[in-house]
PDB file of C-alpha atoms in Angstrom:
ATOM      1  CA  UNK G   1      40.697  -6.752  16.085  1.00  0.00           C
ATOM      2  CA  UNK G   2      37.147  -5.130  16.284  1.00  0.00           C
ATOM      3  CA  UNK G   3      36.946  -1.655  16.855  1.00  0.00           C
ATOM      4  CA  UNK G   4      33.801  -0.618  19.027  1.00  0.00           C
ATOM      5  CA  UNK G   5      31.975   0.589  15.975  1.00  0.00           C
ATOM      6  CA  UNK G   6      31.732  -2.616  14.492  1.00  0.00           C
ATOM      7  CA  UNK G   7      29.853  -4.421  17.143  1.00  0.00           C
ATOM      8  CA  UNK G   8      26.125  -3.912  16.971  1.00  0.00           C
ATOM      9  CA  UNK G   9      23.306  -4.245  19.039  1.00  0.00           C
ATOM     10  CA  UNK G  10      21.778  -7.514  19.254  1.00  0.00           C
ATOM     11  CA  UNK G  11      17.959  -7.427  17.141  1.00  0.00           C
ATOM     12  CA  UNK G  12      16.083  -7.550  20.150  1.00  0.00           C
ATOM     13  CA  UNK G  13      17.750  -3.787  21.947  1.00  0.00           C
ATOM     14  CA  UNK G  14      16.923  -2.356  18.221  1.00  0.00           C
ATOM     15  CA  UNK G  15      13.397  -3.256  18.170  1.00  0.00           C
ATOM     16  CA  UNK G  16      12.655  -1.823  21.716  1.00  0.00           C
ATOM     17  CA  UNK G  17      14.495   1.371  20.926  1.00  0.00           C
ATOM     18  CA  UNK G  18      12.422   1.935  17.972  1.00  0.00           C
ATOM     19  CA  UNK G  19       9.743   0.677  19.561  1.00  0.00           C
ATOM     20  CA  UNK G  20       9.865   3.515  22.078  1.00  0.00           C
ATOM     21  CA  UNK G  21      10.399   6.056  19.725  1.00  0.00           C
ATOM     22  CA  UNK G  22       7.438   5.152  17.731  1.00  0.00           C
ATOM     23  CA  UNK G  23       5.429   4.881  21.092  1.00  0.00           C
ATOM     24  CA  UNK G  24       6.376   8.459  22.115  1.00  0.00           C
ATOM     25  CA  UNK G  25       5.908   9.647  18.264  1.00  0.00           C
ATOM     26  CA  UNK G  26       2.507   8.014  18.153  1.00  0.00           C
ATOM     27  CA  UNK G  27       1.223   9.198  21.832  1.00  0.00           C
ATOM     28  CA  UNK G  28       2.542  12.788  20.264  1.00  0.00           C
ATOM     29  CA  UNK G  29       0.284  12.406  17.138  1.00  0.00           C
ATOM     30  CA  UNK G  30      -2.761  10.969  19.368  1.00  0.00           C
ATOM     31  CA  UNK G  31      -2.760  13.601  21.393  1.00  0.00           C
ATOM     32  CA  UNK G  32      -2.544  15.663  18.557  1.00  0.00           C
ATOM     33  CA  UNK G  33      -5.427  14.255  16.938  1.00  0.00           C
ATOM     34  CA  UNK G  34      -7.507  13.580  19.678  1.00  0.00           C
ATOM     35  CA  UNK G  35      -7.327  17.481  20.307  1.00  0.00           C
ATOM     36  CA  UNK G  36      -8.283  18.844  17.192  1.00  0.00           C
ATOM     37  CA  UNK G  37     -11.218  16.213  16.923  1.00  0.00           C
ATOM     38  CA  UNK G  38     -14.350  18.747  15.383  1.00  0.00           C
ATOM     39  CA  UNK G  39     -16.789  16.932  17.349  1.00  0.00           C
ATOM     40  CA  UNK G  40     -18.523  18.807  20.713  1.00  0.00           C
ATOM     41  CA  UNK G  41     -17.832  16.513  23.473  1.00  0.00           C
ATOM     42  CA  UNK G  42     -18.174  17.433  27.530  1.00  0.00           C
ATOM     43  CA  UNK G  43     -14.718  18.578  28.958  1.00  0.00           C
ATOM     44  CA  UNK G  44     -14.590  15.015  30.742  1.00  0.00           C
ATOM     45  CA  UNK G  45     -14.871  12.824  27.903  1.00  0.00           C
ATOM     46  CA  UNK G  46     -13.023  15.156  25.748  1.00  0.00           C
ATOM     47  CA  UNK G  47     -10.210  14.726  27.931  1.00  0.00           C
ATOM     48  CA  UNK G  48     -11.008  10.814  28.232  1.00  0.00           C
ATOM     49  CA  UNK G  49     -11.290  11.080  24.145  1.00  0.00           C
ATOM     50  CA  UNK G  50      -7.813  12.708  24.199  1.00  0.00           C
ATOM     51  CA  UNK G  51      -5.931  10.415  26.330  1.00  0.00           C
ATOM     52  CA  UNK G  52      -7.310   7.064  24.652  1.00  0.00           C
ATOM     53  CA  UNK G  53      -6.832   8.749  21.666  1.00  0.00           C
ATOM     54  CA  UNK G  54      -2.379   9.178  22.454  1.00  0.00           C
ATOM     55  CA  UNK G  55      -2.507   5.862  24.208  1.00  0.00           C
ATOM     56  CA  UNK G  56      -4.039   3.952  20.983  1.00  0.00           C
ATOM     57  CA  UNK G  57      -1.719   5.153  18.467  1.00  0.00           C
ATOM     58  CA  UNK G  58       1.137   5.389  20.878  1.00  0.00           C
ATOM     59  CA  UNK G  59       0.545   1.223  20.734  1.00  0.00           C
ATOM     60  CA  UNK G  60      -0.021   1.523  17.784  1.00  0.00           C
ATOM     61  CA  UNK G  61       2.734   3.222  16.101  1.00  0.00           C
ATOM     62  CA  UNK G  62       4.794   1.840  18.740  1.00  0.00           C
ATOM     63  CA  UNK G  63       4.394  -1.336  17.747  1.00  0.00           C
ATOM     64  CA  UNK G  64       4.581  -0.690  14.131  1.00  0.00           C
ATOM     65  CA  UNK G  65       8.140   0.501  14.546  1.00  0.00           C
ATOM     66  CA  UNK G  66       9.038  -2.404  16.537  1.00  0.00           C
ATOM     67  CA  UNK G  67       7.964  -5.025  14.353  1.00  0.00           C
ATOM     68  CA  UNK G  68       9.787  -3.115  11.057  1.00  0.00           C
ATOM     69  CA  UNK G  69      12.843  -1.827  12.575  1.00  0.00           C
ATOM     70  CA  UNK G  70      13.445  -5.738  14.326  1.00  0.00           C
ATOM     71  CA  UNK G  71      12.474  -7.908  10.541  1.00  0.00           C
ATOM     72  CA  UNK G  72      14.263  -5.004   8.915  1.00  0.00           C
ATOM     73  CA  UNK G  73      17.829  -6.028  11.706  1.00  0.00           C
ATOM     74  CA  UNK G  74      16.486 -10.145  11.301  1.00  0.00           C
ATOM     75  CA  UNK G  75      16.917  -9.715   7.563  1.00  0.00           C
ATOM     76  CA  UNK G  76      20.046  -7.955   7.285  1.00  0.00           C
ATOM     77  CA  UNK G  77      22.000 -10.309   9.655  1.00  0.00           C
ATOM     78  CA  UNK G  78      20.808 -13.341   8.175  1.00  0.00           C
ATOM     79  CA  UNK G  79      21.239 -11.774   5.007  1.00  0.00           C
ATOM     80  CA  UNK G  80      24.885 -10.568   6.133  1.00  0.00           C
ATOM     81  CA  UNK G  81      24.248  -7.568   3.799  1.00  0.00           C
ATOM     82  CA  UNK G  82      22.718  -4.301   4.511  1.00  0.00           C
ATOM     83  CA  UNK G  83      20.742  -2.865   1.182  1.00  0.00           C
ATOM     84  CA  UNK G  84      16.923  -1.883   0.651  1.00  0.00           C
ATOM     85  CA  UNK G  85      16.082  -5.442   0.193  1.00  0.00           C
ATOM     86  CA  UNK G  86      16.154  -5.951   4.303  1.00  0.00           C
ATOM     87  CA  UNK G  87      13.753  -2.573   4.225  1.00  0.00           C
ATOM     88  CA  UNK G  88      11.146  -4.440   1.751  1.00  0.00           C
ATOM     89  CA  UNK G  89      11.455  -7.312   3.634  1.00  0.00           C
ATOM     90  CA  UNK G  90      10.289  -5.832   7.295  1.00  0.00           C
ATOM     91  CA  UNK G  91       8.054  -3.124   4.708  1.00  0.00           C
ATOM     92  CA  UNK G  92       5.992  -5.885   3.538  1.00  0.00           C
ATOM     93  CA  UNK G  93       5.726  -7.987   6.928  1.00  0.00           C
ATOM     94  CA  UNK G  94       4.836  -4.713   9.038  1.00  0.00           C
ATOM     95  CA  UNK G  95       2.325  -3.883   6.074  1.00  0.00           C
ATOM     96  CA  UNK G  96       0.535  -7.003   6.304  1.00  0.00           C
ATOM     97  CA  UNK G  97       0.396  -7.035  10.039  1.00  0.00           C
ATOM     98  CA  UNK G  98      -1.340  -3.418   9.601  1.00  0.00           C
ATOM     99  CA  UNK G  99      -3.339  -4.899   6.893  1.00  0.00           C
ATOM    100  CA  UNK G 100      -4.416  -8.101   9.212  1.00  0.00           C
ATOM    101  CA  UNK G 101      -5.384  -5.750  12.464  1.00  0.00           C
ATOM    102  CA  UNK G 102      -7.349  -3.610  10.636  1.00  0.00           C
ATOM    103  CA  UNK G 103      -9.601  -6.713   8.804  1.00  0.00           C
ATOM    104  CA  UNK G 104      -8.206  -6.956   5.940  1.00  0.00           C
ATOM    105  CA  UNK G 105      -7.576 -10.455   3.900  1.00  0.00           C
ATOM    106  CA  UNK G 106      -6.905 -12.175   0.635  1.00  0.00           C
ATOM    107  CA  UNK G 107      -5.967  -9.731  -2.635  1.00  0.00           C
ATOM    108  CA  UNK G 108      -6.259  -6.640   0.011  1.00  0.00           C
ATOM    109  CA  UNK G 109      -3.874  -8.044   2.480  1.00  0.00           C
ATOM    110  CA  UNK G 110      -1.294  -8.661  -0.452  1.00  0.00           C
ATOM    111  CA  UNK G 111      -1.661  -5.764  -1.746  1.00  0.00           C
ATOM    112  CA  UNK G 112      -0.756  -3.955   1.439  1.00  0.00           C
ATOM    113  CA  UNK G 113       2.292  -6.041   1.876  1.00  0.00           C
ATOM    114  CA  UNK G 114       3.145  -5.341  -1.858  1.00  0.00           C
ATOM    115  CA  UNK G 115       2.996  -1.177  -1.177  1.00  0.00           C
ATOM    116  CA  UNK G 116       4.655  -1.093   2.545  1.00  0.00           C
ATOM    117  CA  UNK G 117       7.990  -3.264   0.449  1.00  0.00           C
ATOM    118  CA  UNK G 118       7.731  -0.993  -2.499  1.00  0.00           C
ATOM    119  CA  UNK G 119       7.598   2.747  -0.115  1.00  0.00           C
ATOM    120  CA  UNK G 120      10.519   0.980   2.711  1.00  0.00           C
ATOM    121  CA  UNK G 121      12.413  -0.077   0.139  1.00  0.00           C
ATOM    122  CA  UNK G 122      12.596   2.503  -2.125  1.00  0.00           C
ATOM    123  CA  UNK G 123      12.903   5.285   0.728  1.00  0.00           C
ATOM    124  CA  UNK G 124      15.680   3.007   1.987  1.00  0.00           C
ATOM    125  CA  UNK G 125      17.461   2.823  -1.078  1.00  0.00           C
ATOM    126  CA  UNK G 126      16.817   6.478  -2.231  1.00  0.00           C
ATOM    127  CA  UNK G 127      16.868   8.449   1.005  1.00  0.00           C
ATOM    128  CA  UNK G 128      18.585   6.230   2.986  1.00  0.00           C
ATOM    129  CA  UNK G 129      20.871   4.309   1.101  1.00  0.00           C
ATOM    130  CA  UNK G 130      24.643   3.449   0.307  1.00  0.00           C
ATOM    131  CA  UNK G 131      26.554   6.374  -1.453  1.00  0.00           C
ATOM    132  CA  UNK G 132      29.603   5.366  -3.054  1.00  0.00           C
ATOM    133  CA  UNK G 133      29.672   2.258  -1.554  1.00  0.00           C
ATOM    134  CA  UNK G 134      29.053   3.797   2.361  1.00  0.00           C
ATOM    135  CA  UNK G 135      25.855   3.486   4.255  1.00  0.00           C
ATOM    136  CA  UNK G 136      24.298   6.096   6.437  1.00  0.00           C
ATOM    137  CA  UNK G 137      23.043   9.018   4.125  1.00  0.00           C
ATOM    138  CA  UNK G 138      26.418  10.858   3.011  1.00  0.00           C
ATOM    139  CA  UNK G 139      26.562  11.432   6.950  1.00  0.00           C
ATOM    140  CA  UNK G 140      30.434  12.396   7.044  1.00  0.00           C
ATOM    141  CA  UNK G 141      30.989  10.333  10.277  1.00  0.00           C
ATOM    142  CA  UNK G 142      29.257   7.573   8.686  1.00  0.00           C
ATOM    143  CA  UNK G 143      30.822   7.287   5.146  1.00  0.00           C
ATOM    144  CA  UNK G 144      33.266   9.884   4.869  1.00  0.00           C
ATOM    145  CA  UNK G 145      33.488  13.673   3.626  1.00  0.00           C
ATOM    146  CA  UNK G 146      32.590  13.623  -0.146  1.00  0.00           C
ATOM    147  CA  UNK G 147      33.784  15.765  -2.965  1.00  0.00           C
ATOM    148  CA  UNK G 148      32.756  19.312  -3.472  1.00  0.00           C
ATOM    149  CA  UNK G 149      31.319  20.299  -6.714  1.00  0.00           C
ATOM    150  CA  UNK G 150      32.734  23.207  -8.460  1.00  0.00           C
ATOM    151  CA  UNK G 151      30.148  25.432  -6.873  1.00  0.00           C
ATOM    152  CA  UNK G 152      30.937  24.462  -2.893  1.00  0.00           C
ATOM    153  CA  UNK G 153      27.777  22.153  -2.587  1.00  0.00           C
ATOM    154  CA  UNK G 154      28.801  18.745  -1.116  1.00  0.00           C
ATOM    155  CA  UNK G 155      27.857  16.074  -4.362  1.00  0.00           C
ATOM    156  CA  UNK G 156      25.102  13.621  -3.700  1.00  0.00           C
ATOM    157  CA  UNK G 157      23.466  10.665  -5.218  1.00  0.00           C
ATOM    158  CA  UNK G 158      20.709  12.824  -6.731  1.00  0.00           C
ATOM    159  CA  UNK G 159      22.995  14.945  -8.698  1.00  0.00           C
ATOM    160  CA  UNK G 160      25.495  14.120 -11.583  1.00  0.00           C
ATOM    161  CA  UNK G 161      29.338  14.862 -11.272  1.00  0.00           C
ATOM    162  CA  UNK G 162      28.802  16.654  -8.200  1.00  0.00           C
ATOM    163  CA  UNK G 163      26.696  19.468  -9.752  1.00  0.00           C
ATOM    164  CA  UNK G 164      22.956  20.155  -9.220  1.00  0.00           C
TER     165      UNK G 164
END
């Protein structure tokens, strides 16, 4: 029998989820960065600098997170495993679609793939990853409640026997 928590949501609802997140992260950092822009600009275009500005990297970053989060689903069902390797995999094809938009090709391009596998995959495997077997981050709900060192602190995967 399969209990609610073991269906999941088909590739294409967890790209447009993160895909919306990233949009509304990116439109935040746009704005951000469109307002603290040094350069002396008329109110009108500063506010047309501004809003092109969110909108951009609200595509931008939207897109990004679409792209990564739907490889990084992809990979992990045809995979039927769920490890950092799906994380590299979706790193390095959102790196080299960065890489390609921006004009990049040859040795650069590959080289941008190479670092966005290396930084998802380690920051799924070491911030992200399985502990003790469980996914989701030590996240009680997720894994389970873990031991307690002799000190009170929960143990995690960065410290030894529990201690720190």
């Amino acid at each position: 029998m399969t209990k609610a928590s073991d269906v999941k949501p088909p590739c294409a609802t967890v790209a447009a989820t993160a895909g919306v997140s990233g949009g509304i992260f990116g439109v935040m950092w746009g704005f951000y960065s469109g307002i603290s822009d040094p350069r002396e600009f008329s109110p009108l275009f500063r506010v047309a600098h501004v809003t092109g500005s969110a909108l951009g990297d609200g595509l931008k970053f939207g897109v990004l997170a679409a792209l990564f989060s739907g490889t990084r689903c992809a990979s992990q069902r045809l995979r039927g495993q769920d490890d950092w390797v799906n994380s590299s995999v979706a790193g390095a094809i959102a790196g080299t679609a960065v890489a390609a938009t921006v004009g990049q090709r040859g040795w650069t391009l590959l080289q941008a793939a190479a670092l966005a596998a290396i930084v998802a995959g380690a920051a799924d495997r070491y911030l992200i990853g399985p502990v003790g077997g469980s996914r989701g981050g030590g996240c009680p709900t997720a894994g389970g409640e873990r031991e307690r060192s002799k000190w009170g602190f929960k143990a995690n995967r960065f410290s030894r026997n529990g201690q720190f």
